[in-house]
């Protein structure tokens, strides 16, 4: 009888020694879209978990997406967690599995990952599980403000932004920190389950000063856009000024009609002495219009003579030492695109996919050209081109890419159009989409100019003040068929009609 009691006590002691409980944090884990997060989970009392079975699943036990078995290689995680999960210590002080730490590392976070994750641990005689709550946030784009004058004397201001999760709160304020009542707030769901927001408010013209639209998350993160509308309101024509405007408009139409008549008389066959009604003063005026309006035969038709900025052409190559790991670049360091393994799940444009020029500038004028299409493929929808202060080689998100931080660029964001990173940002509608872009850096004048080479058009100039060393900035975006190609443009080149020689060597045509 005594031996039976002793055996029962020994067995009870053994079971007690191997029993454990699973522990997780009480508060939700909060992380940004596209980031890497650790879901903490450990057993108590601490013991070596290498001999235990570990599962991570969402709703049902049968839907396990990560499975660790003692002495075996962990099963390949199922989609959509493949190549995104692994066991990792929850802190630098943790000893990992040997200390009972079974925390899960989840990479390339998506909005769809939000919710509960269950951590399950089992041994030979004990098991337990607990849930970790994950909150996913996405900080959207800087709000863009639009202005419209109303018939009742007020000014309507619209505020638009995209790429948010969850829905942001909208706050309108005047320059006196007075909260303005919004006329409405409209949310719409975008791709990847994120939200765009459109809000508007109306203010009196007499009270209109600096108006701001602020979008914020519960985490305290926010983005705001501002508009100083006092000057716009004061320049609005009303009353007698409108009458004067229409009067001048009518006179302008008459003037254009007269000029058209005179230009008609400039046509061959119309300039002769048989025009009976043409008195000498009239003939003199037509002569002046005809010959004063003639242009030199060699002047390029368009907004700008592209050969002028090309006088400052320099050779540009990519700096391989500071290249994003998910970019592919050819040996000549001139052609780049997103790599086949790059999976962009972040918000909006992939700003992190940056490459930097190897050439450094501290003075003077410097010009280079970039090709944005290949034969039989449409022009690129996504790209970012500009300059950056040397040393700013780590790009994480849009909020850090400001002129005050040393970034100046023009970005093509697919269906979202073209924009600069100035404050406030400038949105452009460029038709047709540029196939070849020219960039002119004028360091002393503090100007960065962009040109559509094919159309011989000046697109825009960003005015700023450069300091220190700046280098070219490139980002080919993700998902386009065509790569981004830095062209050899060391001297003025001939037009396509004058020369059939390629601008790039054959070995640089395959990205």
Coordinates of C-alpha atoms in Angstrom, one line a residue:
X1 CA 0.0 0.0 0.0
X2 CA 2.8 2.4 0.9
X3 CA 4.5 1.7 -2.4
X4 CA 1.4 2.6 -4.3
X5 CA 1.1 5.9 -2.5
X6 CA 4.8 6.7 -3.2
X7 CA 4.3 5.9 -6.9
X8 CA 1.3 8.2 -7.1
X9 CA 3.2 11.0 -5.4
X10 CA 6.2 10.7 -7.8
X11 CA 3.9 10.7 -10.8
X12 CA 2.1 13.8 -9.5
X13 CA 5.4 15.6 -9.0
X14 CA 6.5 14.7 -12.5
X15 CA 3.3 16.1 -14.0
X16 CA 3.5 19.2 -11.9
X17 CA 7.1 19.8 -13.0
X18 CA 6.2 19.7 -16.7
X19 CA 2.9 21.8 -16.5
X20 CA 3.0 25.3 -17.9
X21 CA 0.9 28.2 -19.0
X22 CA 1.1 30.4 -22.1
X23 CA 1.5 34.1 -21.5
X24 CA 0.9 37.0 -24.0
X25 CA 0.7 40.8 -23.5
X26 CA -2.6 42.3 -22.3
X27 CA -2.5 45.2 -24.7
X28 CA -2.8 45.0 -28.5
X29 CA 0.4 45.0 -30.6
X30 CA 0.3 48.1 -33.0
X31 CA 2.4 48.3 -36.2
X32 CA 2.5 50.0 -39.6
X33 CA 1.6 48.5 -43.0
X34 CA 4.7 47.2 -44.6
X35 CA 6.7 46.9 -41.4
X36 CA 7.9 43.8 -39.4
X37 CA 6.2 43.0 -36.1
X38 CA 6.9 40.6 -33.3
X39 CA 3.8 38.9 -31.6
X40 CA 5.1 38.1 -28.1
X41 CA 4.3 34.7 -26.6
X42 CA 6.1 32.7 -23.9
X43 CA 5.5 29.9 -21.4
X44 CA 5.6 30.2 -17.6
X45 CA 7.4 29.0 -15.7
X46 CA 10.3 29.3 -18.2
X47 CA 11.6 26.1 -19.7
X48 CA 13.3 24.9 -22.8
X49 CA 10.6 24.9 -25.5
X50 CA 12.7 23.1 -28.1
X51 CA 11.0 19.8 -27.1
X52 CA 7.5 21.3 -27.3
X53 CA 5.0 21.6 -30.2
X54 CA 4.3 25.2 -31.2
X55 CA 1.4 26.3 -33.4
X56 CA 0.2 29.7 -34.6
X57 CA -3.2 30.0 -36.1
X58 CA -6.0 32.6 -36.6
X59 CA -9.6 31.4 -36.0
X60 CA -9.6 27.6 -36.2
X61 CA -7.0 25.1 -35.0
X62 CA -7.2 23.4 -38.4
X63 CA -6.1 26.7 -40.1
X64 CA -2.6 26.6 -38.6
X65 CA -0.2 28.7 -40.7
X66 CA 3.0 28.1 -38.6
X67 CA 3.8 24.7 -37.1
X68 CA 7.0 23.7 -35.2
X69 CA 7.6 20.1 -34.1
X70 CA 10.4 18.9 -31.9
X71 CA 13.4 17.7 -33.9
X72 CA 11.8 18.5 -37.2
X73 CA 12.2 21.4 -39.7
X74 CA 9.1 23.7 -39.3
X75 CA 6.4 23.1 -41.9
X76 CA 6.3 25.5 -44.8
X77 CA 3.8 28.3 -43.8
X78 CA 0.7 28.4 -45.9
X79 CA -0.4 31.4 -48.0
X80 CA -0.5 34.3 -47.4
X81 CA 2.1 33.8 -44.6
X82 CA 4.7 32.0 -46.7
X83 CA 8.2 33.6 -46.5
X84 CA 6.8 36.1 -43.9
X85 CA 6.9 34.2 -40.6
X86 CA 9.5 32.7 -38.2
X87 CA 10.1 32.2 -34.5
X88 CA 12.2 34.9 -32.9
X89 CA 13.0 36.2 -29.5
X90 CA 10.7 39.0 -28.3
X91 CA 13.5 41.1 -27.0
X92 CA 17.3 41.3 -26.8
X93 CA 17.2 39.9 -23.3
X94 CA 15.3 36.8 -24.3
X95 CA 17.1 33.5 -24.8
X96 CA 14.6 32.3 -27.5
X97 CA 13.2 28.8 -27.4
X98 CA 15.6 27.7 -24.7
X99 CA 14.0 30.2 -22.4
X100 CA 10.5 29.3 -23.4
X101 CA 10.1 32.2 -25.8
X102 CA 7.9 31.2 -28.7
X103 CA 7.2 34.6 -30.2
X104 CA 6.3 35.0 -33.9
X105 CA 8.0 37.4 -36.3
X106 CA 5.6 38.6 -39.1
X107 CA 7.1 40.5 -42.0
X108 CA 5.7 42.8 -44.7
X109 CA 2.6 43.6 -42.7
X110 CA -0.7 44.0 -44.5
X111 CA -4.0 45.4 -43.5
X112 CA -5.5 42.0 -43.8
X113 CA -3.2 40.8 -41.0
X114 CA -5.2 42.8 -38.4
X115 CA -7.0 40.8 -35.8
X116 CA -6.3 37.9 -33.3
X117 CA -3.5 35.4 -33.5
X118 CA -3.6 32.4 -31.3
X119 CA -0.3 31.0 -29.8
X120 CA -0.6 27.3 -28.9
X121 CA 2.1 25.3 -27.1
X122 CA 1.8 21.5 -26.1
X123 CA 4.0 19.0 -24.4
X124 CA 3.6 15.3 -23.5
X125 CA 1.2 16.0 -20.6
X126 CA 0.3 19.7 -20.8
X127 CA -0.9 22.3 -23.3
X128 CA -2.2 25.9 -23.3
X129 CA -3.0 28.7 -25.7
X130 CA -3.6 32.5 -25.7
X131 CA -4.6 35.2 -28.2
X132 CA -2.4 38.1 -29.3
X133 CA -4.4 41.1 -30.7
X134 CA -2.7 42.9 -33.7
X135 CA -3.7 46.4 -34.8
X136 CA -2.4 47.5 -38.2
X137 CA -2.2 51.2 -39.1
X138 CA -1.3 53.0 -42.3
X139 CA -0.4 56.7 -42.3
X140 CA -1.8 58.2 -45.5
X141 CA -0.6 60.9 -47.9
X142 CA -0.3 64.5 -47.1
X143 CA -3.7 66.2 -47.5
X144 CA -4.1 68.2 -50.7
X145 CA -6.4 71.3 -50.5
X146 CA -8.6 72.8 -53.2
X147 CA -10.4 76.1 -53.2
X148 CA -13.7 77.2 -54.8
X149 CA -15.6 80.5 -54.5
X150 CA -19.3 80.2 -53.7
X151 CA -22.1 82.5 -54.9
X152 CA -23.0 83.4 -51.3
X153 CA -19.7 85.1 -50.7
X154 CA -18.0 82.2 -48.9
X155 CA -15.1 80.1 -49.9
X156 CA -15.4 76.3 -50.1
X157 CA -12.2 74.3 -49.3
X158 CA -11.9 70.6 -50.1
X159 CA -9.3 68.3 -48.5
X160 CA -8.3 65.0 -50.1
X161 CA -5.9 62.2 -48.9
X162 CA -5.5 58.5 -49.5
X163 CA -3.7 55.4 -48.1
X164 CA -5.1 55.4 -44.5
X165 CA -6.0 52.6 -42.1
X166 CA -8.1 52.7 -40.1
X167 CA -10.4 55.6 -41.0
X168 CA -8.6 58.9 -39.9
X169 CA -10.3 61.6 -37.9
X170 CA -10.6 65.0 -39.7
X171 CA -10.1 68.3 -38.0
X172 CA -10.4 71.7 -39.7
X173 CA -8.8 74.7 -38.0
X174 CA -8.2 78.4 -38.7
X175 CA -5.0 80.3 -38.1
X176 CA -6.3 81.3 -34.7
X177 CA -6.5 77.6 -33.7
X178 CA -10.3 77.9 -34.0
X179 CA -12.0 74.6 -34.9
X180 CA -14.0 74.9 -38.1
X181 CA -17.1 72.8 -38.6
X182 CA -16.7 70.4 -41.6
X183 CA -19.4 70.4 -44.2
X184 CA -19.0 66.7 -44.6
X185 CA -16.6 63.8 -44.5
X186 CA -16.6 61.0 -47.1
X187 CA -14.6 57.7 -46.9
X188 CA -14.0 55.2 -49.6
X189 CA -12.2 51.9 -49.5
X190 CA -9.1 51.5 -51.8
X191 CA -7.0 48.6 -52.8
X192 CA -5.3 46.6 -50.0
X193 CA -8.3 47.6 -47.8
X194 CA -7.0 51.1 -47.0
X195 CA -9.2 54.2 -47.0
X196 CA -9.2 57.5 -48.9
X197 CA -10.9 60.5 -47.3
X198 CA -12.6 63.6 -48.8
X199 CA -13.8 66.4 -46.5
X200 CA -14.8 70.0 -47.1
X201 CA -15.7 73.2 -45.2
X202 CA -16.9 76.7 -46.0
X203 CA -15.6 79.9 -44.5
X204 CA -16.4 83.6 -44.9
X205 CA -14.2 85.6 -47.2
X206 CA -13.7 88.2 -44.5
X207 CA -12.5 85.6 -42.0
X208 CA -10.4 83.6 -44.5
X209 CA -6.7 83.4 -43.5
X210 CA -4.7 80.3 -43.0
X211 CA -6.9 77.2 -43.0
X212 CA -5.6 73.7 -42.2
X213 CA -7.0 70.2 -42.7
X214 CA -5.5 67.7 -40.2
X215 CA -6.0 63.9 -40.5
X216 CA -5.0 61.8 -37.5
X217 CA -5.1 58.2 -36.2
X218 CA -5.8 57.1 -32.6
X219 CA -2.1 56.4 -32.2
X220 CA -1.5 60.2 -32.4
X221 CA 0.1 60.1 -35.8
X222 CA -1.2 62.8 -38.2
X223 CA -0.8 64.5 -41.5
X224 CA -2.0 68.0 -42.2
X225 CA -2.3 70.3 -45.2
X226 CA -2.5 74.1 -45.1
X227 CA -3.7 76.8 -47.5
X228 CA -3.2 80.6 -47.1
X229 CA -6.3 81.8 -48.9
X230 CA -6.1 85.5 -47.9
X231 CA -4.2 86.5 -51.0
X232 CA -6.4 84.4 -53.2
X233 CA -9.6 86.0 -51.8
X234 CA -8.2 89.5 -52.1
X235 CA -7.3 88.9 -55.7
X236 CA -10.8 87.7 -56.6
X237 CA -12.5 90.0 -59.0
X238 CA -16.0 91.1 -58.1
X239 CA -18.4 94.0 -58.7
X240 CA -17.0 96.7 -61.1
X241 CA -13.8 94.6 -61.6
X242 CA -15.8 91.9 -63.3
X243 CA -17.3 94.4 -65.7
X244 CA -13.8 95.7 -66.4
X245 CA -12.6 92.2 -67.1
X246 CA -15.4 91.5 -69.6
X247 CA -14.7 94.8 -71.3
X248 CA -11.0 94.0 -71.7
X249 CA -12.0 90.5 -72.8
X250 CA -14.1 91.9 -75.7
X251 CA -11.3 94.2 -76.8
X252 CA -8.9 91.3 -76.7
X253 CA -11.1 89.3 -79.0
X254 CA -11.3 92.3 -81.4
X255 CA -7.5 92.6 -81.3
X256 CA -7.0 88.9 -82.1
X257 CA -9.4 89.3 -85.0
X258 CA -7.4 92.2 -86.4
X259 CA -4.1 90.3 -86.0
X260 CA -5.7 87.3 -87.8
X261 CA -6.7 89.6 -90.7
X262 CA -3.2 91.0 -91.0
X263 CA -1.7 87.5 -90.9
X264 CA -4.0 86.5 -93.7
X265 CA -2.7 89.3 -95.7
X266 CA 0.8 88.0 -95.1
X267 CA 0.1 84.8 -97.1
X268 CA 1.8 84.5 -100.5
X269 CA -0.3 86.1 -103.2
X270 CA -2.0 88.5 -100.8
X271 CA 1.0 90.9 -100.4
X272 CA 0.8 92.9 -103.6
X273 CA 0.1 96.4 -104.8
X274 CA -3.3 95.5 -106.4
X275 CA -5.1 95.6 -103.1
X276 CA -7.1 98.7 -103.9
X277 CA -8.4 99.5 -100.4
X278 CA -4.9 99.2 -98.9
X279 CA -3.8 102.7 -98.0
X280 CA 0.0 103.3 -97.2
X281 CA -0.4 103.3 -93.4
X282 CA -2.2 99.9 -93.6
X283 CA 0.5 98.4 -95.9
X284 CA 3.2 99.5 -93.5
X285 CA 1.4 98.0 -90.5
X286 CA 0.9 94.7 -92.3
X287 CA 4.5 94.7 -93.4
X288 CA 5.7 95.1 -89.8
X289 CA 3.4 92.3 -88.5
X290 CA 4.4 89.9 -91.3
X291 CA 8.2 90.3 -91.0
X292 CA 8.5 91.1 -87.2
X293 CA 6.7 87.8 -86.5
X294 CA 9.0 85.6 -88.5
X295 CA 11.2 83.2 -86.5
X296 CA 14.6 81.9 -87.4
X297 CA 14.4 78.7 -89.5
X298 CA 16.5 76.6 -87.0
X299 CA 14.6 77.4 -83.9
X300 CA 13.0 74.3 -82.3
X301 CA 9.2 74.4 -82.2
X302 CA 7.9 74.0 -78.7
X303 CA 8.1 75.6 -75.3
X304 CA 11.8 75.2 -74.9
X305 CA 14.9 74.6 -76.9
X306 CA 16.1 71.2 -75.4
X307 CA 19.6 71.8 -76.7
X308 CA 20.1 74.7 -74.2
X309 CA 20.0 72.5 -71.1
X310 CA 21.9 69.8 -72.9
X311 CA 24.9 72.1 -72.9
X312 CA 25.3 71.2 -69.2
X313 CA 24.9 67.4 -69.8
X314 CA 26.9 65.2 -67.5
X315 CA 27.3 61.4 -67.3
X316 CA 25.2 59.9 -64.5
X317 CA 25.6 56.3 -63.0
X318 CA 24.1 54.6 -60.0
X319 CA 26.0 54.3 -56.7
X320 CA 26.0 50.5 -56.1
X321 CA 27.1 50.9 -52.4
X322 CA 23.8 52.6 -51.4
X323 CA 21.4 50.6 -53.6
X324 CA 18.1 49.2 -52.2
X325 CA 18.4 45.4 -52.0
X326 CA 15.2 44.8 -54.0
X327 CA 16.5 46.8 -57.0
X328 CA 18.1 45.2 -60.1
X329 CA 20.8 47.3 -61.8
X330 CA 22.8 46.5 -64.9
X331 CA 26.6 46.3 -64.9
X332 CA 26.9 49.7 -66.5
X333 CA 24.9 51.1 -63.6
X334 CA 22.4 52.9 -65.9
X335 CA 19.3 50.6 -66.1
X336 CA 17.2 49.7 -63.0
X337 CA 13.9 48.1 -62.1
X338 CA 12.2 46.3 -59.2
X339 CA 13.5 42.8 -58.6
X340 CA 11.3 39.7 -59.2
X341 CA 11.2 38.9 -55.5
X342 CA 10.0 42.3 -54.4
X343 CA 6.5 42.1 -53.0
X344 CA 5.2 45.6 -52.4
X345 CA 2.4 45.5 -49.8
X346 CA 2.9 48.9 -48.3
X347 CA 0.8 52.0 -48.7
X348 CA 0.8 53.8 -52.1
X349 CA 4.1 54.4 -54.0
X350 CA 7.1 52.3 -53.0
X351 CA 9.3 55.2 -51.8
X352 CA 11.9 52.9 -50.3
X353 CA 13.0 51.5 -53.7
X354 CA 15.6 54.3 -54.2
X355 CA 18.9 54.5 -56.1
X356 CA 21.3 57.3 -55.8
X357 CA 23.7 58.8 -58.4
X358 CA 27.4 58.3 -57.9
X359 CA 28.1 61.9 -59.0
X360 CA 28.1 64.6 -56.4
X361 CA 27.4 68.3 -57.0
X362 CA 28.2 71.4 -54.9
X363 CA 27.9 74.1 -57.5
X364 CA 27.2 74.8 -61.2
X365 CA 24.6 73.5 -63.7
X366 CA 24.2 69.8 -64.4
X367 CA 21.8 68.1 -66.8
X368 CA 20.8 64.4 -67.4
X369 CA 18.1 62.5 -69.1
X370 CA 16.1 59.4 -68.2
X371 CA 14.2 57.1 -70.5
X372 CA 10.8 55.9 -69.2
X373 CA 9.7 53.4 -71.9
X374 CA 11.0 50.7 -74.2
X375 CA 10.0 49.7 -77.7
X376 CA 6.5 48.2 -78.0
X377 CA 5.8 48.8 -74.3
X378 CA 3.8 51.7 -72.7
X379 CA 5.5 54.5 -70.7
X380 CA 6.2 53.8 -67.1
X381 CA 3.3 54.6 -64.7
X382 CA 5.5 54.6 -61.6
X383 CA 8.7 56.5 -61.1
X384 CA 10.4 59.2 -58.9
X385 CA 13.2 61.4 -60.2
X386 CA 15.0 64.3 -58.6
X387 CA 18.0 65.1 -56.3
X388 CA 18.8 64.4 -52.7
X389 CA 21.3 65.7 -50.1
X390 CA 24.2 63.3 -50.0
X391 CA 24.1 61.0 -47.1
X392 CA 20.3 60.6 -47.0
X393 CA 20.5 57.0 -48.1
X394 CA 17.7 55.5 -46.0
X395 CA 14.2 56.0 -47.3
X396 CA 11.3 54.6 -45.3
X397 CA 8.1 56.4 -46.1
X398 CA 6.6 59.5 -47.8
X399 CA 6.5 61.6 -44.6
X400 CA 10.3 61.7 -44.4
X401 CA 10.8 62.9 -48.0
X402 CA 10.6 66.6 -47.6
X403 CA 12.7 69.5 -48.9
X404 CA 13.6 70.4 -45.3
X405 CA 15.0 66.8 -45.0
X406 CA 17.0 67.2 -48.3
X407 CA 14.7 65.7 -50.9
X408 CA 13.4 67.4 -54.1
X409 CA 11.7 65.3 -56.8
X410 CA 8.8 64.8 -59.3
X411 CA 6.8 61.6 -58.8
X412 CA 4.5 59.6 -61.1
X413 CA 2.2 57.6 -59.0
X414 CA 0.1 55.8 -61.6
X415 CA -3.6 56.6 -61.4
X416 CA -2.9 59.1 -58.6
X417 CA -1.2 61.3 -61.2
X418 CA 2.0 63.4 -60.9
X419 CA 3.1 65.4 -57.8
X420 CA 6.1 67.1 -56.3
X421 CA 7.2 66.8 -52.6
X422 CA 7.0 70.5 -52.0
X423 CA 5.0 72.0 -49.2
X424 CA 2.2 72.2 -50.2
X425 CA 2.6 69.5 -52.9
X426 CA 2.0 70.4 -56.5
X427 CA -0.2 68.0 -58.5
X428 CA 0.1 68.0 -62.3
X429 CA -1.8 66.6 -65.2
X430 CA 0.8 65.6 -67.8
X431 CA -0.6 64.5 -71.2
X432 CA 0.9 62.7 -72.9
X433 CA 2.8 60.7 -70.2
X434 CA 6.5 61.5 -70.5
X435 CA 8.6 58.9 -72.3
X436 CA 11.9 60.7 -71.9
X437 CA 12.5 63.1 -69.0
X438 CA 15.2 65.8 -68.8
X439 CA 16.5 67.1 -65.4
X440 CA 18.4 70.3 -65.0
X441 CA 20.0 71.1 -61.6
X442 CA 21.0 74.8 -61.2
X443 CA 22.8 74.8 -57.8
X444 CA 23.5 78.5 -57.4
X445 CA 20.0 79.6 -58.5
X446 CA 18.4 76.9 -56.3
X447 CA 16.3 75.4 -59.2
X448 CA 15.5 71.9 -60.3
X449 CA 13.8 71.8 -63.7
X450 CA 12.0 69.0 -65.5
X451 CA 11.5 68.6 -69.3
X452 CA 9.5 66.4 -71.6
X453 CA 12.1 65.7 -74.2
X454 CA 9.8 64.2 -76.8
X455 CA 7.4 67.1 -76.7
X456 CA 10.1 69.7 -76.2
X457 CA 8.1 71.0 -73.2
X458 CA 9.3 72.5 -69.9
X459 CA 7.1 70.8 -67.2
X460 CA 8.0 72.6 -64.0
X461 CA 10.8 74.1 -61.9
X462 CA 11.1 73.6 -58.2
X463 CA 12.7 76.6 -56.4
X464 CA 14.7 76.0 -53.2
X465 CA 18.0 76.7 -51.6
X466 CA 20.7 73.9 -51.9
X467 CA 23.4 73.5 -49.3
X468 CA 26.1 70.9 -49.0
X469 CA 26.4 68.1 -51.6
X470 CA 23.5 66.8 -53.6
X471 CA 23.3 63.7 -55.8
X472 CA 20.7 62.5 -58.4
X473 CA 17.8 60.5 -57.0
X474 CA 16.0 57.6 -58.9
X475 CA 13.1 55.3 -58.1
X476 CA 11.7 52.9 -60.8
X477 CA 8.6 52.1 -58.9
X478 CA 7.1 48.6 -59.0
X479 CA 5.1 46.6 -61.4
X480 CA 5.9 48.4 -64.7
X481 CA 7.0 46.5 -67.9
X482 CA 9.6 49.1 -68.7
X483 CA 12.7 49.7 -66.6
X484 CA 14.1 53.2 -65.8
X485 CA 17.1 54.0 -68.0
X486 CA 19.7 56.7 -67.4
X487 CA 20.7 57.9 -70.9
X488 CA 24.2 58.7 -72.2
X489 CA 23.8 62.5 -72.7
X490 CA 27.3 64.0 -72.5
X491 CA 26.7 66.4 -75.4
X492 CA 23.8 67.7 -77.5
X493 CA 22.4 64.8 -79.5
X494 CA 20.9 64.8 -83.0
X495 CA 17.1 64.4 -83.5
X496 CA 15.6 61.1 -84.6
X497 CA 15.3 62.4 -88.1
X498 CA 19.0 63.2 -88.3
X499 CA 20.4 60.1 -86.8
X500 CA 19.4 56.5 -86.4
X501 CA 22.2 55.6 -83.9
X502 CA 21.0 54.3 -80.5
X503 CA 21.6 56.4 -77.4
X504 CA 22.5 53.3 -75.4
X505 CA 24.9 50.5 -76.1
X506 CA 23.5 47.0 -76.7
X507 CA 24.6 45.6 -73.4
X508 CA 22.4 48.1 -71.5
X509 CA 19.2 47.2 -73.2
X510 CA 18.3 44.2 -71.0
X511 CA 17.4 45.1 -67.4

